[in-house]
Amino acid sequence: MESLASAALKKSESLGASQAEAFIINTHGRTVYIESGRPGVTDDKLETGLGFKACLGKRVGLSSGTVDEKSDVEKIVNEAFTIAKTTEEDPYFKSLPASGKFSGQVEGVYSEATAQIDLEEIVAKSMATVRTAEKNDKVRVPLGMIRLGEYSMYVANSLGVDFSHKGTMAYAYFKSKATSGEKAGEGIEKEWSTDISKLDFEKIGVSIAEKAIATLNAESYRATTSVTALIAPTELAGLLEVVLFSTDSEQVNKKRSPWANQLGAHVASEKLTVWDDGRYPDGIRSALADDEGVETGKKTIIDHGKLLSFIYDTYNANISGVKATGNGFRRGTRSIEGAFASPTLCSYGNMIVKPGNKRFDQIVSGIPKGVYVEAFASPEVNEFTGAFGCEVRDATLIESGQLTKNVKHALLTGNMYDALKNVFDISKETKIVGNTVLPSMAFSNVALVGQK
Amino acid sequence: MDTTIDELQKAIELALNLGAEFADARLEKGKQKQIGMVNGSIRTFSSSSRNGVAIRVKSKGAWGLASTTKLDSDSVMKTTRKAAKLAQKSAAYSDRTISLPEMTARQKALKSKVKIRHEDVDAEEKIEFVRALDSAQAEVDKRIVSRSSNYVEGVRIYELVNSFGCRLSWDEVRTAIIASSVAFEAGKQEFNFNRKYGTVGFELVREIDPNDFGRTVAKDAVALLSATKPPSGLMPVVVDSEIAGLLAHEVMGHASEADEVLRERSFLSKAVGKKVGSELVTMVDDGTIDQAFGSIPFDSEGTPSSRTVIIEDGVYKGFMHSLETSGEFHTKPTGNARAQDYNRRVFVRMTNTFFEPHDCTLEEIIADTREGVLSVQTVSGMEDPVGGGFQARALKGYLIKNGKKADLVRGFTLTGKALDILKTVDMVGKDFSLDGGFCGKGEEDYLPVTSGGPHMRAEIIVGGG
């Protein structure tokens, strides 16, 4: 990788580029797809790709491609250079990042067990989930997957950035179905880790079976009422997209973030503290540097409700006149393939929400009237306005501090920017959801709209 | 080193020698360019090329899929051995047998009928178009605080060989433009966008007036600043082609993918021959529509795309198929086996999915509605093949009062049971449009598709805003 990157940078220099950056990544991905309780498709994928930036002053050309042989590198560099010659000046572009020194290694980002595991063992782990879930006669596992990724990446630029990193990722996704007569219920579980040995596949099986049975017995919600909504971490990740969006300096600089002029203001309840930690042990994206080669670290974004900072990649840090915070990423969190083709985006390394002091059951016991949502159809929010209306697929009513009956076919509606100011409580238990680490969180005064 | 179709053929022969019951080899060469402008400056001008070979091998009840971006002969053969081994090892854990139907040994080389190839247009004209989209938005109103304009062009070239004797090559050329505006006033922010996608060349761009397109996007964003809160509850909703399309695609469509039926994950698994909607409801998946974003000459298994009637006059007719599912159902494959790219599995996916138009004008539908809401554009929707639940977010809408289009309302969510909604469809427009986008299944494997239809009226739960 180093020699390919070096060749690319040399070629770019010979063409007259003022600055250049090469990002090379080798990936090995493997997936076992479960279909109708059996392995259906098993895959093995090898990919090598180069993402290249060529700068001619303020004109920037981006090119990327899979690399089969050395001539591919030359083609990619030529293409980036041609674009740089053709495009207009970007008045906001100042410079690529300058060199930084890194030592040590983030704990838990590369797992030998994940890189070396046999196919048979991956299949066996998948089947452990299936067998555990299907111990209940009403439950079947129609689909699921275990996906493993191993990668090594190298980023270098003409200003001296020289950073290499290797990592692994494991992602499990299983869906169960319970049937009883004409009724059907579905359970979903998603788990992320850098190490497959840290995922408990039998526990996933137990969980999807329980969820499917719960939704099987769920009743359509008929009323429309104001509730305290306790949201499970997997669904909270979608609702907290408003925080990712509003604290992303790209959106701030584009004047799209509603919090663009809110630094120092209280944008959320005092109960909410959020930080970014690009070196979180076991984090999917954790590394000493981001995908531009800028040093990562831990920074508080929201402190007890007060907006302290935004996250910055190099481009946006230069516009804002601040130091980049190591938040320029190409790598995804569900699969590693194609990272070279992704542009560098300003994004969290790992977004962490500070856990609360109470256990989940203690929070439930404090809610007089509410709903616990384990699954929405899709937990989406309009990031520009905060409006949301999410269909509840797996939820339980909370009445007088007790989880009571399961409900479905209702909309949970409200405004997420308002909801962040109305945090009722935050659980002490957390879960890794992609590149976020989240507790369950309860919000007061949201509407549950049923089918009247 | 370039892989040729003859080398793919050798890979198939090797797979068969290794005991494969069926094998196919697919070479993909993709190239995409994108120009993105934000607030008057080019933010992105990028080019990407991705080339890879995918080998699939079937052994008894399981598939092995291996892929590589190394295109030399040795790597392709090594990848083939890997696919064969994966299939054999997985099959040991499966008690089922996959029986594929016999496939015609097609040997064709198709070239898309593009009027203006991307490479025949100067980059300057593409930049100029994006700039015109941006400028048109900027000129509308000072309350437009953020503008984004994007142009995307892409071509995929495929070569496919399989053990039934198919030797196919084809290309798919696509173009898209997207513009969005954010309006801000007195602490309130609203977003509006529009886009046009097609399986066409640069002619898509030449047929658009960027000034009109950009101006409308920005004007509508400003208008949303004074939009009112949408109503909530069950009510008559006149859905536009986009929401109609989401109902067709997300709920009825995904549940009509035969792999979901086989896994017993479809609420429509026993619906064939049954009435699932009013007699005004006819729904189709058609991968052959000229220039539509979801159109494909062949699917990723080499089956020609086709028109599949899913609901006819309210009666459910059948499913979309891959080779594997058509074998299970003893029917013909419908050309719906698609893979996102060489790194992804092939499974049953939609192409262009829509409700057929009928005989009313939009004006007649609105005039006939005493009180309700008219939905305009979508933001998103979500599949629910198991439960048949519908969730879609409309970008905006209008109240309907006493048969007249009234106040503009902010975005809202539409939900309910799809079958309950379809049974209440009582007016269907004669207008028709398809809207392009990317469909994921199980939250990944994104593919170009369209969904659409006419304006339709039904009883739907409205909430949010």
Short mmCIF file of C-alpha atoms in Angstrom, two decimals, chain B residues 12-261:
data_model
loop_
_atom_site.label_atom_id
_atom_site.label_comp_id
_atom_site.label_asym_id
_atom_site.label_seq_id
_atom_site.Cartn_x
_atom_site.Cartn_y
_atom_site.Cartn_z
CA ILE B 12 -17.71 -21.56 -15.20
CA GLU B 13 -16.01 -24.67 -16.58
CA LEU B 14 -13.75 -24.79 -13.53
CA ALA B 15 -16.74 -24.43 -11.18
CA LEU B 16 -18.52 -27.31 -12.92
CA ASN B 17 -15.37 -29.43 -12.70
CA LEU B 18 -15.29 -28.70 -8.98
CA GLY B 19 -18.78 -30.13 -8.63
CA ALA B 20 -20.99 -27.07 -9.02
CA GLU B 21 -24.56 -27.82 -10.06
CA PHE B 22 -24.87 -24.30 -11.41
CA ALA B 23 -22.47 -21.38 -11.67
CA ASP B 24 -22.44 -17.89 -13.07
CA ALA B 25 -19.66 -15.34 -13.47
CA ARG B 26 -20.36 -11.62 -13.70
CA LEU B 27 -17.85 -8.90 -14.59
CA GLU B 28 -18.86 -5.37 -13.70
CA LYS B 29 -17.12 -2.18 -14.74
CA GLY B 30 -18.66 0.92 -13.30
CA LYS B 31 -17.80 4.58 -13.64
CA GLN B 32 -19.51 7.50 -11.98
CA LYS B 33 -18.95 11.25 -12.00
CA GLN B 34 -20.51 13.78 -9.71
CA ILE B 35 -20.53 17.56 -9.53
CA GLY B 36 -21.93 19.13 -6.39
CA MET B 37 -22.30 22.85 -5.76
CA VAL B 38 -23.09 24.38 -2.37
CA ASN B 39 -24.01 28.04 -2.03
CA GLY B 40 -22.35 29.04 -5.30
CA SER B 41 -19.09 27.07 -5.01
CA ILE B 42 -18.20 23.62 -6.29
CA ARG B 43 -17.91 21.43 -3.21
CA THR B 44 -17.32 18.15 -5.05
CA PHE B 45 -16.14 17.22 -8.51
CA SER B 46 -15.37 13.54 -8.37
CA SER B 47 -14.92 10.49 -10.52
CA SER B 48 -15.04 6.90 -9.37
CA SER B 49 -14.46 3.61 -11.15
CA ARG B 50 -15.12 0.20 -9.64
CA ASN B 51 -14.34 -3.02 -11.45
CA GLY B 52 -14.85 -6.48 -10.09
CA VAL B 53 -15.72 -10.06 -10.85
CA ALA B 54 -18.32 -12.04 -8.90
CA ILE B 55 -18.56 -15.83 -9.15
CA ARG B 56 -21.64 -17.65 -7.84
CA VAL B 57 -21.76 -21.37 -7.35
CA LYS B 58 -24.77 -23.44 -6.29
CA SER B 59 -24.26 -26.67 -4.45
CA LYS B 60 -27.36 -28.57 -3.28
CA GLY B 61 -29.14 -26.15 -0.95
CA ALA B 62 -26.66 -23.29 -0.72
CA TRP B 63 -24.86 -20.62 -2.71
CA GLY B 64 -21.22 -19.60 -2.54
CA LEU B 65 -20.37 -16.11 -3.75
CA ALA B 66 -16.81 -14.86 -4.09
CA SER B 67 -15.62 -11.63 -5.61
CA THR B 68 -12.39 -9.86 -6.36
CA THR B 69 -11.14 -6.61 -7.81
CA LYS B 70 -8.09 -8.42 -9.20
CA LEU B 71 -9.08 -9.15 -12.76
CA ASP B 72 -6.21 -11.32 -13.96
CA SER B 73 -6.95 -14.88 -14.95
CA ASP B 74 -5.28 -16.45 -11.91
CA SER B 75 -7.28 -14.32 -9.48
CA VAL B 76 -10.54 -15.10 -11.26
CA MET B 77 -9.78 -18.85 -11.07
CA LYS B 78 -8.80 -18.57 -7.40
CA THR B 79 -12.05 -16.70 -6.74
CA THR B 80 -13.98 -19.45 -8.52
CA ARG B 81 -12.41 -22.13 -6.32
CA LYS B 82 -13.31 -20.08 -3.28
CA ALA B 83 -16.97 -19.75 -4.39
CA ALA B 84 -17.18 -23.50 -5.00
CA LYS B 85 -15.73 -24.24 -1.55
CA LEU B 86 -18.10 -21.78 0.15
CA ALA B 87 -21.09 -23.38 -1.55
CA GLN B 88 -20.05 -26.90 -0.61
CA LYS B 89 -19.29 -26.05 3.01
CA SER B 90 -22.54 -24.11 3.48
CA ALA B 91 -24.56 -26.87 1.82
CA ALA B 92 -23.44 -29.21 4.57
CA TYR B 93 -25.55 -27.17 7.00
CA SER B 94 -28.64 -27.10 4.80
CA ASP B 95 -31.27 -29.80 4.44
CA ARG B 96 -32.91 -28.21 1.43
CA THR B 97 -32.31 -28.49 -2.30
CA ILE B 98 -32.41 -25.59 -4.70
CA SER B 99 -33.86 -26.55 -8.08
CA LEU B 100 -33.33 -23.97 -10.77
CA PRO B 101 -35.55 -23.89 -13.87
CA GLU B 102 -33.86 -24.50 -17.21
CA MET B 103 -32.77 -21.19 -18.72
CA THR B 104 -32.57 -20.31 -22.40
CA ALA B 105 -28.93 -20.13 -23.47
CA ARG B 106 -29.09 -16.49 -24.58
CA GLN B 107 -26.09 -15.01 -26.31
CA LYS B 108 -26.55 -11.29 -26.73
CA ALA B 109 -24.59 -8.07 -26.61
CA LEU B 110 -26.80 -5.02 -25.99
CA LYS B 111 -25.78 -1.40 -26.04
CA SER B 112 -28.09 1.15 -24.44
CA LYS B 113 -29.85 3.58 -26.76
CA VAL B 114 -28.51 6.75 -25.23
CA LYS B 115 -29.01 9.93 -27.24
CA ILE B 116 -26.18 11.93 -25.70
CA ARG B 117 -23.32 10.03 -24.08
CA HIS B 118 -21.81 11.67 -21.01
CA GLU B 119 -18.32 11.60 -22.47
CA ASP B 120 -19.52 13.61 -25.49
CA VAL B 121 -20.40 16.59 -23.30
CA ASP B 122 -17.76 18.99 -21.99
CA ALA B 123 -17.30 19.21 -18.24
CA GLU B 124 -17.87 22.97 -18.61
CA GLU B 125 -21.47 22.42 -19.75
CA LYS B 126 -22.12 20.15 -16.77
CA ILE B 127 -20.67 22.72 -14.37
CA GLU B 128 -22.69 25.44 -16.08
CA PHE B 129 -25.89 23.47 -15.58
CA VAL B 130 -25.20 22.98 -11.88
CA ARG B 131 -24.35 26.66 -11.54
CA ALA B 132 -27.62 27.62 -13.25
CA LEU B 133 -29.55 25.44 -10.78
CA ASP B 134 -27.74 27.15 -7.92
CA SER B 135 -28.16 30.70 -9.22
CA ALA B 136 -31.86 30.20 -9.86
CA GLN B 137 -32.33 29.23 -6.21
CA ALA B 138 -30.23 32.15 -4.98
CA GLU B 139 -32.27 34.72 -6.90
CA VAL B 140 -35.61 33.73 -5.38
CA ASP B 141 -35.53 35.22 -1.90
CA LYS B 142 -33.11 36.36 0.79
CA ARG B 143 -34.69 33.83 3.10
CA ILE B 144 -32.95 31.05 1.13
CA VAL B 145 -29.93 30.51 3.39
CA SER B 146 -28.53 27.33 1.87
CA ARG B 147 -28.54 25.83 -1.60
CA SER B 148 -27.29 22.54 -2.93
CA SER B 149 -27.24 21.40 -6.58
CA ASN B 150 -25.93 18.09 -7.82
CA TYR B 151 -25.35 16.35 -11.12
CA VAL B 152 -24.53 12.62 -11.25
CA GLU B 153 -23.72 10.48 -14.29
CA GLY B 154 -22.94 6.79 -14.25
CA VAL B 155 -22.39 3.84 -16.51
CA ARG B 156 -22.17 0.16 -15.62
CA ILE B 157 -20.94 -2.40 -18.15
CA TYR B 158 -21.78 -6.04 -17.44
CA GLU B 159 -20.60 -9.32 -18.88
CA LEU B 160 -22.27 -12.48 -17.66
CA VAL B 161 -21.69 -16.15 -18.39
CA ASN B 162 -23.51 -19.03 -16.76
CA SER B 163 -23.59 -22.80 -16.87
CA PHE B 164 -26.85 -22.80 -18.86
CA GLY B 165 -24.85 -21.39 -21.76
CA CYS B 166 -25.76 -17.72 -21.44
CA ARG B 167 -23.16 -15.25 -22.69
CA LEU B 168 -24.45 -11.74 -22.27
CA SER B 169 -23.05 -8.25 -22.26
CA TRP B 170 -24.92 -5.00 -21.74
CA ASP B 171 -24.57 -1.56 -20.30
CA GLU B 172 -26.75 0.68 -18.15
CA VAL B 173 -26.36 4.46 -18.42
CA ARG B 174 -27.95 6.67 -15.78
CA THR B 175 -28.15 10.38 -15.09
CA ALA B 176 -29.57 12.29 -12.13
CA ILE B 177 -29.94 15.86 -10.95
CA ILE B 178 -30.95 16.95 -7.46
CA ALA B 179 -31.50 20.45 -6.07
CA SER B 180 -32.39 21.47 -2.53
CA SER B 181 -32.98 24.73 -0.67
CA VAL B 182 -33.17 25.64 2.99
CA ALA B 183 -35.27 28.67 3.92
CA PHE B 184 -34.91 30.44 7.26
CA GLU B 185 -36.94 33.15 8.96
CA ALA B 186 -37.37 34.16 12.58
CA GLY B 187 -35.83 31.01 14.03
CA LYS B 188 -37.80 28.72 11.76
CA GLN B 189 -36.15 26.56 9.11
CA GLU B 190 -37.69 24.58 6.23
CA PHE B 191 -36.23 22.34 3.56
CA ASN B 192 -37.43 21.57 0.06
CA PHE B 193 -35.95 19.56 -2.79
CA ASN B 194 -36.62 18.10 -6.18
CA ARG B 195 -34.81 15.62 -8.39
CA LYS B 196 -34.95 13.87 -11.70
CA TYR B 197 -33.46 10.43 -12.33
CA GLY B 198 -33.37 8.42 -15.53
CA THR B 199 -31.76 5.48 -17.32
CA VAL B 200 -30.65 7.90 -19.99
CA GLY B 201 -27.66 9.96 -21.03
CA PHE B 202 -27.10 13.69 -20.86
CA GLU B 203 -30.39 14.30 -22.70
CA LEU B 204 -32.05 14.23 -19.26
CA VAL B 205 -30.17 17.44 -18.45
CA ARG B 206 -30.76 19.11 -21.82
CA GLU B 207 -34.52 18.62 -21.39
CA ILE B 208 -34.58 20.49 -18.06
CA ASP B 209 -34.76 24.27 -17.68
CA PRO B 210 -32.40 24.74 -14.71
CA ASN B 211 -33.74 28.22 -13.99
CA ASP B 212 -37.29 27.02 -13.67
CA PHE B 213 -36.25 23.87 -11.76
CA GLY B 214 -34.05 25.73 -9.25
CA ARG B 215 -36.50 28.61 -8.79
CA THR B 216 -39.39 26.27 -8.01
CA VAL B 217 -37.34 24.36 -5.42
CA ALA B 218 -36.41 27.59 -3.64
CA LYS B 219 -39.88 29.19 -3.90
CA ASP B 220 -41.46 26.10 -2.38
CA ALA B 221 -38.94 26.12 0.50
CA VAL B 222 -39.88 29.73 1.28
CA ALA B 223 -43.58 28.89 1.06
CA LEU B 224 -43.11 26.16 3.68
CA LEU B 225 -42.05 28.83 6.22
CA SER B 226 -45.68 29.88 6.46
CA ALA B 227 -47.12 26.36 6.17
CA THR B 228 -49.38 25.26 8.99
CA LYS B 229 -49.29 22.11 11.13
CA PRO B 230 -50.86 19.15 9.36
CA PRO B 231 -53.95 17.53 10.85
CA SER B 232 -53.72 14.14 12.54
CA GLY B 233 -55.88 11.02 12.62
CA LEU B 234 -57.59 8.81 10.05
CA MET B 235 -58.86 10.89 7.10
CA PRO B 236 -59.30 10.95 3.33
CA VAL B 237 -55.90 11.54 1.78
CA VAL B 238 -55.35 12.35 -1.87
CA VAL B 239 -51.88 10.88 -2.37
CA ASP B 240 -49.67 12.07 -5.20
CA SER B 241 -47.65 9.73 -7.40
CA GLU B 242 -44.78 9.67 -4.91
CA ILE B 243 -46.79 8.48 -1.90
CA ALA B 244 -48.78 6.13 -4.15
CA GLY B 245 -45.45 4.78 -5.37
CA LEU B 246 -44.19 4.22 -1.84
CA LEU B 247 -47.31 2.27 -0.96
CA ALA B 248 -46.79 0.19 -4.09
CA HIS B 249 -43.08 -0.31 -3.50
CA GLU B 250 -42.50 -0.46 0.25
CA VAL B 251 -45.42 -2.56 1.37
CA MET B 252 -47.12 -4.33 -1.52
CA GLY B 253 -43.90 -4.56 -3.55
CA HIS B 254 -41.49 -5.92 -0.93
CA ALA B 255 -44.13 -8.40 0.22
CA SER B 256 -44.47 -9.56 -3.41
CA GLU B 257 -40.78 -10.45 -3.71
CA ALA B 258 -40.92 -14.23 -3.84
CA ASP B 259 -37.91 -14.73 -1.56
CA GLU B 260 -39.86 -13.05 1.23
CA VAL B 261 -42.78 -15.37 0.46
#
